[in-house]
Coordinates of C-alpha atoms in Angstrom, one line a residue:
M336 CA 6.3 17.2 5.5
K337 CA 3.7 19.0 7.5
G338 CA 0.6 17.8 9.4
R339 CA -1.0 17.1 12.7
E340 CA -1.1 14.0 14.8
E341 CA -4.0 13.3 17.2
G342 CA -2.1 11.9 20.2
D343 CA -5.0 10.2 21.8
G344 CA -5.8 8.2 18.6
V345 CA -9.0 10.1 17.9
L346 CA -9.5 12.3 14.9
V347 CA -11.1 15.5 16.2
L348 CA -14.1 16.9 14.4
A349 CA -12.2 20.1 13.5
S350 CA -9.7 18.0 11.5
V351 CA -12.4 16.2 9.6
L352 CA -14.2 19.5 8.8
R353 CA -11.0 20.9 7.4
N354 CA -10.5 17.9 5.1
P355 CA -13.6 17.0 3.1
I356 CA -11.9 13.9 1.8
L357 CA -12.0 12.5 5.3
I358 CA -15.7 13.2 5.7
Q359 CA -16.2 11.0 2.6
K360 CA -13.9 8.4 4.0
F361 CA -15.9 8.1 7.2
S362 CA -19.2 8.0 5.3
Y363 CA -18.7 4.6 3.7
K364 CA -17.5 2.6 6.7
K365 CA -20.1 -0.1 7.1
M366 CA -18.4 -3.5 7.0
T367 CA -17.0 -5.5 9.9
L368 CA -13.4 -4.4 9.4
K369 CA -13.0 -1.1 11.1
T370 CA -10.0 1.2 11.1
E371 CA -9.1 3.8 13.8
I372 CA -7.5 6.9 12.4
V373 CA -4.4 7.7 14.5
S374 CA -2.8 10.6 12.5
I375 CA -3.3 12.6 9.3
E376 CA -0.4 14.4 7.6
T377 CA 0.4 16.0 4.3
T378 CA 3.6 14.8 2.7
E379 CA 5.2 17.4 0.5
P380 CA 8.2 17.2 -1.8
S381 CA 11.5 17.5 0.0
S382 CA 12.4 20.4 -2.3
P383 CA 10.0 22.9 -4.0
T384 CA 9.0 22.4 -7.6
P385 CA 10.7 24.9 -9.9
N386 CA 8.4 27.6 -11.3
H387 CA 8.8 26.5 -14.9
L388 CA 7.4 23.0 -14.0
R389 CA 4.4 24.2 -12.1
H390 CA 2.0 24.0 -15.0
F391 CA 1.9 20.3 -16.2
K392 CA -0.2 19.5 -19.3
I393 CA -1.9 16.1 -19.3
S394 CA -2.0 14.2 -22.5
L395 CA -5.0 13.4 -24.7
L396 CA -5.0 9.8 -23.4
D397 CA -5.1 11.2 -19.8
Q398 CA -8.1 13.3 -20.8
L399 CA -9.9 10.2 -21.9
A400 CA -9.2 8.4 -18.6
P401 CA -12.1 8.1 -16.2
P402 CA -12.2 11.3 -14.0
T403 CA -13.4 9.8 -10.7
I404 CA -11.5 6.5 -10.6
Y405 CA -8.3 5.8 -8.8
I406 CA -5.9 2.9 -9.1
P407 CA -5.9 1.3 -5.6
I408 CA -3.2 -1.0 -4.5
V409 CA -2.7 -2.4 -1.0
L410 CA 0.6 -4.2 0.0
F411 CA 0.5 -6.4 3.1
Y412 CA 3.7 -7.2 5.1
S413 CA 3.8 -9.8 7.9
A414 CA 4.8 -8.9 11.4
S415 CA 7.6 -11.5 11.3
D416 CA 9.3 -9.5 8.6
I417 CA 9.2 -6.1 10.2
N418 CA 12.1 -5.5 12.6
E419 CA 11.4 -2.0 13.6
E420 CA 8.9 0.0 15.6
F421 CA 5.8 1.2 13.7
Q422 CA 6.6 4.9 14.0
M423 CA 10.1 4.2 12.6
T424 CA 8.4 2.4 9.7
S425 CA 6.0 5.3 9.2
H426 CA 8.9 7.8 9.3
R427 CA 10.8 5.8 6.7
L428 CA 7.9 5.8 4.4
K429 CA 7.1 9.5 4.7
T430 CA 10.7 10.6 4.3
S431 CA 11.3 8.5 1.2
L432 CA 7.9 9.6 -0.2
S433 CA 8.9 13.2 0.3
Y434 CA 12.1 12.6 -1.6
L435 CA 10.4 10.8 -4.5
L436 CA 7.8 13.5 -4.9
T437 CA 10.4 15.9 -6.1
L438 CA 10.6 13.7 -9.2
Y439 CA 6.9 12.9 -9.4
Y440 CA 5.9 16.5 -8.7
P441 CA 2.5 16.4 -10.5
F442 CA 1.4 13.7 -8.0
C443 CA 1.1 16.3 -5.2
G444 CA -0.6 18.9 -7.4
R445 CA -4.2 19.4 -8.3
L446 CA -5.9 18.6 -11.6
K447 CA -7.6 21.6 -13.3
N448 CA -10.3 21.5 -16.0
N449 CA -9.2 18.2 -17.4
L450 CA -6.3 20.0 -19.1
F451 CA -3.4 20.4 -16.7
V452 CA -2.1 19.8 -13.2
E453 CA -1.3 22.8 -11.0
C454 CA 1.9 21.6 -9.4
N455 CA 1.7 23.6 -6.2
D456 CA 3.4 21.2 -3.9
E457 CA 0.1 20.9 -2.0
G458 CA 1.2 17.4 -1.0
V459 CA -0.1 13.8 -0.7
I460 CA -2.4 12.9 2.2
F461 CA -0.8 10.4 4.5
I462 CA -3.0 8.7 7.1
E463 CA -2.0 6.3 9.8
S464 CA -4.5 3.9 11.2
K465 CA -4.9 0.9 13.6
V466 CA -6.8 -2.1 12.6
P467 CA -8.2 -4.1 15.6
T468 CA -7.7 -7.5 14.0
N469 CA -4.9 -9.7 12.8
L470 CA -3.5 -9.6 9.3
S471 CA -4.5 -13.3 9.0
H472 CA -8.2 -12.1 8.9
I473 CA -7.4 -10.5 5.5
L474 CA -5.1 -13.2 4.1
T475 CA -7.4 -16.1 4.9
N476 CA -10.4 -14.7 3.0
P477 CA -9.8 -11.3 1.3
Q478 CA -13.1 -9.3 1.0
V479 CA -13.2 -6.3 -1.3
D480 CA -15.7 -4.4 0.8
E481 CA -13.6 -4.8 3.9
M482 CA -10.4 -3.8 2.3
K483 CA -11.8 -0.4 1.2
E484 CA -11.2 0.6 4.8
L485 CA -7.5 0.3 4.2
F486 CA -7.3 3.2 1.7
P487 CA -7.2 7.0 2.4
F488 CA -10.5 7.5 0.5
N489 CA -12.9 5.6 -1.6
P490 CA -11.0 5.1 -4.9
Y491 CA -14.2 4.8 -6.9
N492 CA -16.2 7.7 -5.4
P493 CA -13.8 10.3 -4.2
N494 CA -15.0 13.5 -2.6
D495 CA -12.3 15.5 -4.3
P496 CA -11.2 14.0 -7.7
S497 CA -8.7 16.8 -8.2
I498 CA -6.4 15.1 -5.7
N499 CA -3.8 12.9 -7.5
M500 CA -2.6 10.6 -4.7
G501 CA -3.3 9.4 -1.2
V502 CA -1.7 6.9 1.2
Q503 CA -2.9 5.0 4.3
L504 CA -0.5 3.0 6.5
N505 CA -2.5 0.4 8.5
Q506 CA -1.1 -1.4 11.6
F507 CA -2.8 -4.7 12.4
S508 CA -3.1 -6.0 16.0
C509 CA -0.4 -8.7 15.2
G510 CA 2.1 -6.1 14.1
G511 CA 1.7 -6.6 10.4
I512 CA 1.0 -3.7 8.2
G513 CA -1.0 -2.9 5.1
L514 CA 0.1 0.0 2.8
G515 CA -2.9 1.3 0.9
V516 CA -2.1 3.7 -2.0
C517 CA -4.5 5.4 -4.4
F518 CA -3.3 6.9 -7.7
S519 CA -5.5 9.2 -9.8
H520 CA -6.3 7.5 -13.2
K521 CA -6.1 11.0 -14.7
I522 CA -2.3 11.0 -14.5
A523 CA -1.3 7.4 -14.0
D524 CA -2.0 3.9 -15.3
G525 CA -1.0 0.6 -13.8
T526 CA 2.5 0.8 -15.3
T527 CA 3.1 4.2 -13.7
A528 CA 1.7 3.0 -10.4
A529 CA 4.0 0.0 -10.4
A530 CA 7.1 2.2 -11.3
F531 CA 6.3 4.7 -8.6
L532 CA 5.9 2.0 -5.9
N533 CA 9.2 0.3 -7.0
A534 CA 11.1 3.6 -6.9
W535 CA 9.5 4.4 -3.5
A536 CA 10.6 1.0 -2.1
S537 CA 14.1 1.4 -3.4
I538 CA 14.5 4.8 -1.8
A539 CA 13.1 3.7 1.5
K540 CA 15.4 0.6 1.6
F541 CA 18.7 2.2 0.5
N542 CA 18.6 5.8 1.6
D543 CA 19.4 5.4 5.3
G544 CA 23.0 6.4 4.8
E545 CA 24.5 9.5 3.3
D546 CA 24.7 8.1 -0.2
K547 CA 21.3 8.7 -1.7
L548 CA 19.8 6.3 -4.2
V549 CA 18.4 8.2 -7.2
P550 CA 15.7 6.1 -9.0
P551 CA 15.3 6.2 -12.8
P552 CA 13.7 9.5 -13.6
P553 CA 10.1 9.5 -14.8
Q554 CA 9.5 10.7 -18.3
W555 CA 6.8 13.3 -18.8
D556 CA 6.6 13.4 -22.6
A557 CA 3.1 12.0 -23.1
A558 CA 1.5 15.4 -23.8
L559 CA 4.1 16.0 -26.6
L560 CA 3.2 12.7 -28.2
F561 CA -0.5 13.1 -27.7
P562 CA -1.3 16.8 -27.3
P563 CA -4.4 17.5 -25.2
R564 CA -7.6 18.7 -26.9
N565 CA -10.7 20.5 -25.7
I566 CA -12.6 17.4 -24.7
E567 CA -14.8 16.2 -21.8
M568 CA -15.7 12.6 -21.8
D569 CA -16.4 10.1 -19.0
I570 CA -16.4 6.6 -20.4
T571 CA -17.5 5.1 -17.1
R572 CA -20.4 7.4 -16.4
G573 CA -23.3 5.4 -14.9
M574 CA -21.3 2.2 -14.7
V575 CA -19.6 2.5 -11.3
G576 CA -21.1 1.3 -8.1
H577 CA -23.9 -0.8 -9.4
K578 CA -25.7 -2.2 -6.3
N579 CA -26.2 -5.8 -7.5
I580 CA -22.6 -6.6 -8.3
V581 CA -20.0 -8.6 -6.5
T582 CA -16.2 -9.1 -6.8
K583 CA -14.5 -12.4 -6.1
R584 CA -11.0 -13.7 -6.5
F585 CA -10.2 -16.9 -8.5
I586 CA -6.7 -18.4 -8.3
F587 CA -5.0 -20.2 -11.2
N588 CA -1.8 -21.9 -9.9
A589 CA 1.1 -22.9 -12.2
T590 CA -0.1 -26.5 -12.5
N591 CA -3.6 -25.6 -13.5
L592 CA -2.4 -22.9 -15.9
S593 CA -0.3 -25.5 -17.6
R594 CA -3.2 -27.9 -17.8
L595 CA -5.5 -25.2 -19.2
R596 CA -3.0 -24.2 -21.9
E597 CA -2.8 -27.8 -23.1
K598 CA -6.5 -27.6 -24.0
F599 CA -5.7 -25.2 -26.8
G600 CA -3.3 -27.6 -28.6
S601 CA -0.9 -26.1 -31.1
F602 CA -2.5 -22.6 -30.7
N603 CA -0.2 -22.3 -27.6
P604 CA -1.9 -19.3 -25.9
T605 CA -0.1 -17.2 -23.4
R606 CA -1.2 -17.5 -19.7
V607 CA -3.3 -14.3 -20.0
E608 CA -4.9 -15.4 -23.3
A609 CA -5.9 -18.8 -21.8
V610 CA -7.3 -17.3 -18.6
T611 CA -9.2 -14.6 -20.5
A612 CA -10.8 -17.1 -22.8
L613 CA -11.9 -19.4 -20.0
I614 CA -13.3 -16.5 -17.9
W615 CA -15.1 -15.1 -21.0
K616 CA -16.6 -18.4 -21.9
S617 CA -17.7 -19.2 -18.3
A618 CA -19.2 -15.7 -17.9
L619 CA -21.2 -16.2 -21.1
E620 CA -22.5 -19.5 -19.9
A621 CA -23.3 -17.9 -16.5
A622 CA -25.3 -15.1 -18.2
K623 CA -27.2 -17.6 -20.3
A624 CA -28.0 -19.9 -17.3
S625 CA -29.1 -17.0 -15.0
S626 CA -31.3 -15.2 -17.6
E627 CA -34.5 -14.4 -15.8
V628 CA -36.5 -14.7 -19.0
Q629 CA -34.6 -17.7 -20.2
T630 CA -33.6 -15.9 -23.4
L631 CA -30.2 -16.5 -25.1
V632 CA -27.4 -14.1 -24.8
Q633 CA -27.3 -12.9 -28.5
A634 CA -23.9 -11.3 -28.7
S635 CA -20.8 -10.4 -26.7
M636 CA -17.5 -8.7 -27.0
V637 CA -14.3 -8.5 -25.0
S638 CA -11.9 -5.7 -24.3
H639 CA -8.3 -5.7 -23.1
A640 CA -6.3 -2.7 -21.8
V641 CA -3.1 -2.8 -23.8
N642 CA 0.1 -1.0 -22.7
I643 CA 1.3 0.9 -25.8
R644 CA 4.8 1.8 -24.5
N645 CA 6.5 -1.1 -26.1
R646 CA 4.3 -0.9 -29.2
M647 CA 5.3 2.6 -30.2
E648 CA 8.1 3.3 -32.8
P649 CA 10.5 3.8 -31.2
P650 CA 9.3 2.2 -28.0
L651 CA 8.8 4.3 -24.9
S652 CA 10.5 3.8 -21.6
K653 CA 8.6 1.8 -18.9
H654 CA 9.2 5.0 -16.8
A655 CA 7.0 7.1 -19.2
V656 CA 4.3 8.5 -17.0
G657 CA 0.6 8.7 -17.9
N658 CA -2.2 6.7 -19.4
L659 CA -0.1 5.1 -22.1
W660 CA -2.6 2.3 -22.8
Q661 CA -5.4 1.7 -25.3
Q662 CA -8.5 -0.4 -25.0
A663 CA -8.6 -3.1 -27.6
I664 CA -12.2 -4.0 -28.3
S665 CA -13.1 -7.2 -30.2
P666 CA -15.7 -7.5 -32.9
L667 CA -19.2 -8.8 -31.8
V668 CA -19.3 -12.5 -31.2
E669 CA -22.6 -14.0 -32.0
V670 CA -23.8 -16.5 -29.4
N671 CA -26.4 -19.0 -30.7
D672 CA -27.6 -22.2 -29.0
E673 CA -24.0 -23.1 -27.9
V674 CA -21.3 -20.8 -26.6
V675 CA -18.3 -20.6 -28.9
S676 CA -15.3 -22.8 -28.0
L677 CA -12.3 -21.8 -25.9
L678 CA -10.1 -21.9 -29.0
E679 CA -12.3 -19.6 -30.9
L680 CA -12.4 -17.1 -28.1
A681 CA -8.6 -17.2 -27.6
D682 CA -8.1 -16.5 -31.3
I683 CA -10.5 -13.5 -31.1
I684 CA -8.6 -12.2 -28.0
R685 CA -5.2 -12.6 -29.7
N686 CA -6.3 -10.8 -32.9
T687 CA -8.0 -8.0 -30.9
V688 CA -4.9 -7.2 -28.9
K689 CA -2.6 -7.6 -31.9
K690 CA -4.3 -4.7 -33.8
I691 CA -3.0 -2.2 -31.2
D692 CA 0.3 -1.5 -33.0
A693 CA 2.3 1.7 -33.8
D694 CA 0.4 2.3 -37.0
Y695 CA -3.0 2.1 -35.2
I696 CA -1.8 4.4 -32.4
I697 CA -0.4 7.0 -34.9
S698 CA -3.5 6.9 -37.1
K699 CA -6.0 7.1 -34.3
F700 CA -4.4 9.5 -31.9
Q701 CA -1.7 11.4 -33.7
G702 CA -3.5 11.7 -37.1
D703 CA -6.9 12.5 -38.4
G704 CA -8.6 9.3 -36.9
F705 CA -9.4 10.7 -33.5
P706 CA -13.0 11.5 -34.2
K707 CA -13.5 7.9 -35.2
I708 CA -12.0 6.7 -31.9
I709 CA -14.5 8.9 -30.0
E710 CA -17.3 7.5 -32.2
S711 CA -16.3 3.9 -31.6
I712 CA -16.1 4.5 -27.8
R713 CA -19.6 6.0 -27.8
E714 CA -20.9 3.2 -30.0
A715 CA -19.4 0.5 -27.7
N716 CA -20.9 2.2 -24.7
S717 CA -24.3 2.4 -26.4
M718 CA -24.3 -1.3 -27.3
V719 CA -23.6 -2.2 -23.6
A720 CA -26.0 0.4 -22.0
E721 CA -28.8 0.4 -24.5
K722 CA -28.7 -2.8 -26.5
G723 CA -27.7 -5.1 -23.7
I724 CA -24.6 -6.4 -25.4
S725 CA -22.3 -8.0 -22.8
C726 CA -18.8 -6.6 -22.8
Y727 CA -16.1 -8.2 -20.6
G728 CA -13.3 -5.8 -19.8
F729 CA -9.9 -7.2 -18.9
S730 CA -6.8 -5.5 -17.5
S731 CA -3.7 -7.6 -17.0
W732 CA -1.3 -6.5 -14.2
T733 CA 0.6 -9.8 -14.3
R734 CA 3.9 -8.1 -15.4
F735 CA 3.8 -5.4 -12.7
A736 CA 6.4 -6.5 -10.1
F737 CA 4.3 -5.5 -7.0
Y738 CA 5.7 -8.4 -5.0
G739 CA 9.2 -7.0 -5.4
N740 CA 8.5 -3.9 -3.3
D741 CA 10.8 -4.2 -0.4
F742 CA 10.8 -1.0 1.7
G743 CA 13.5 -2.3 4.0
W744 CA 11.6 -5.1 5.9
G745 CA 11.1 -7.7 3.2
K746 CA 8.8 -8.3 0.3
P747 CA 5.0 -8.3 0.5
T748 CA 3.1 -11.3 1.8
F749 CA 0.1 -10.4 -0.3
V750 CA -0.8 -7.6 -2.8
C751 CA -4.4 -6.8 -3.6
P752 CA -5.8 -4.5 -6.4
L753 CA -9.2 -4.2 -4.7
G754 CA -11.2 -4.9 -7.9
V755 CA -13.4 -2.5 -9.9
P756 CA -17.1 -1.9 -9.0
I757 CA -18.2 -2.1 -12.6
K758 CA -20.1 -5.1 -14.0
N759 CA -18.1 -7.5 -16.1
V760 CA -14.6 -6.1 -15.3
I761 CA -11.8 -8.4 -14.6
I762 CA -8.3 -7.6 -13.2
L763 CA -5.6 -10.2 -13.6
M764 CA -2.7 -10.2 -11.1
A765 CA 0.4 -12.4 -10.7
T766 CA 0.5 -14.7 -7.7
K767 CA 3.3 -14.2 -5.1
D768 CA 5.4 -16.9 -6.7
G769 CA 5.0 -15.3 -10.1
D770 CA 3.9 -18.6 -11.7
G771 CA 0.2 -18.3 -11.2
I772 CA -2.6 -15.7 -11.9
E773 CA -5.3 -14.3 -9.6
A774 CA -8.4 -13.1 -11.4
W775 CA -10.5 -10.5 -9.6
V776 CA -13.8 -10.9 -11.3
T777 CA -16.8 -8.5 -10.9
L778 CA -20.2 -9.7 -12.1
T779 CA -23.8 -9.3 -11.2
K780 CA -24.7 -11.3 -8.1
L781 CA -27.0 -13.4 -10.1
N782 CA -24.4 -14.3 -12.7
M783 CA -21.7 -14.9 -10.1
V784 CA -23.7 -17.7 -8.6
E785 CA -23.6 -19.5 -11.9
F786 CA -20.1 -18.5 -12.7
E787 CA -18.4 -19.7 -9.6
S788 CA -20.0 -23.1 -10.0
N789 CA -19.1 -23.6 -13.7
P790 CA -17.7 -27.1 -14.0
E791 CA -15.1 -26.2 -16.6
L792 CA -13.8 -23.2 -14.7
L793 CA -13.6 -25.3 -11.5
Q794 CA -11.2 -27.7 -13.2
F795 CA -8.5 -25.0 -13.3
T796 CA -9.2 -22.6 -10.4
F797 CA -10.3 -22.2 -6.8
I798 CA -11.6 -19.3 -4.9

């Protein structure tokens, strides 16, 4: 590890000028929650990356991932669970991170030309900050715009998108902490982020003695399965950071989920299918009710990010690193005078996700079908951007064991994905008890007013 600490708690101008990512970080501070930067360091691998591993090819699926979007996760730990001084906690995290980066060496390299990562051991930025408020301020009413302060940089508008990872350790006035981590979507998906955090926590908790815990090694074979091509494509261009959008959290507890699933009768949806159908239906009704010209929503579609690791033949390990997912996009659903039923929508969702199987993946990405994939992506974007077709994009993180990350002082009190500043994007998270679902829903401000007052939605959720 190397770096510099500002002993008086003030980040000097010279440090900011040497690090453009920090200039960008300071530029978007405008909410009531303020953080005071205490120190900035760069955490490097505990041993250098061998020469033969210094040129890491990303896969075709990584190439298609959005270039300026990071996966942001913040894990909150209550003061009552932490039985050590803050500096000891920080040292524990940095030391274990340094050890883990020897296995995840591309995470501390730099992306080049959307083709490869130069694994130069440049390191991961590690910021310490103080937050002059109690953790209860966050837990009582999580606000996405405030929580951006808890990350090392803006995960949706980074100053330097070649950086693959950043960390910010935040100390609240009460003694609680928030660990904000950003993973570049160019080399990681949600499964990879979850596996990394789990390995990091295990090392931090169990490597105090001489016997070092070695986590399951990550697998870097994605580029062999999906060789990179000469391609440049940004599927989110023009979609991020719309000014008239808002993100809110909706909680479905176990009891309400059970009641919701009963509405589907013998169809017996999964929890994710049921919540997806209800949110889709409620969002369609909100769009119809809030239409400024009182015209009907003519058509809609839904997409779900599908983890393909267990759909491959043979299945891939959960420790396979990269963007091993595919967007399942439904056919157009015509919307006439009445919005289609929950059961119809759930059936569409199930059939849409089901088509992402091994044959589909092989034919589209490992065979001659790739040009058709590009064409379908462009066609879907065109329908949304030019023809006004509403597409609701879902990503389920309900199986990621974020609440199991114990770094040595207990499990998180709360885990937050931050939400995505793109209209009609929804992230589904498991609640702390594992039995419920939190939906982080991003809609236009106009549609959100109608959505959050939808009578059917309110039967099964609360904000």
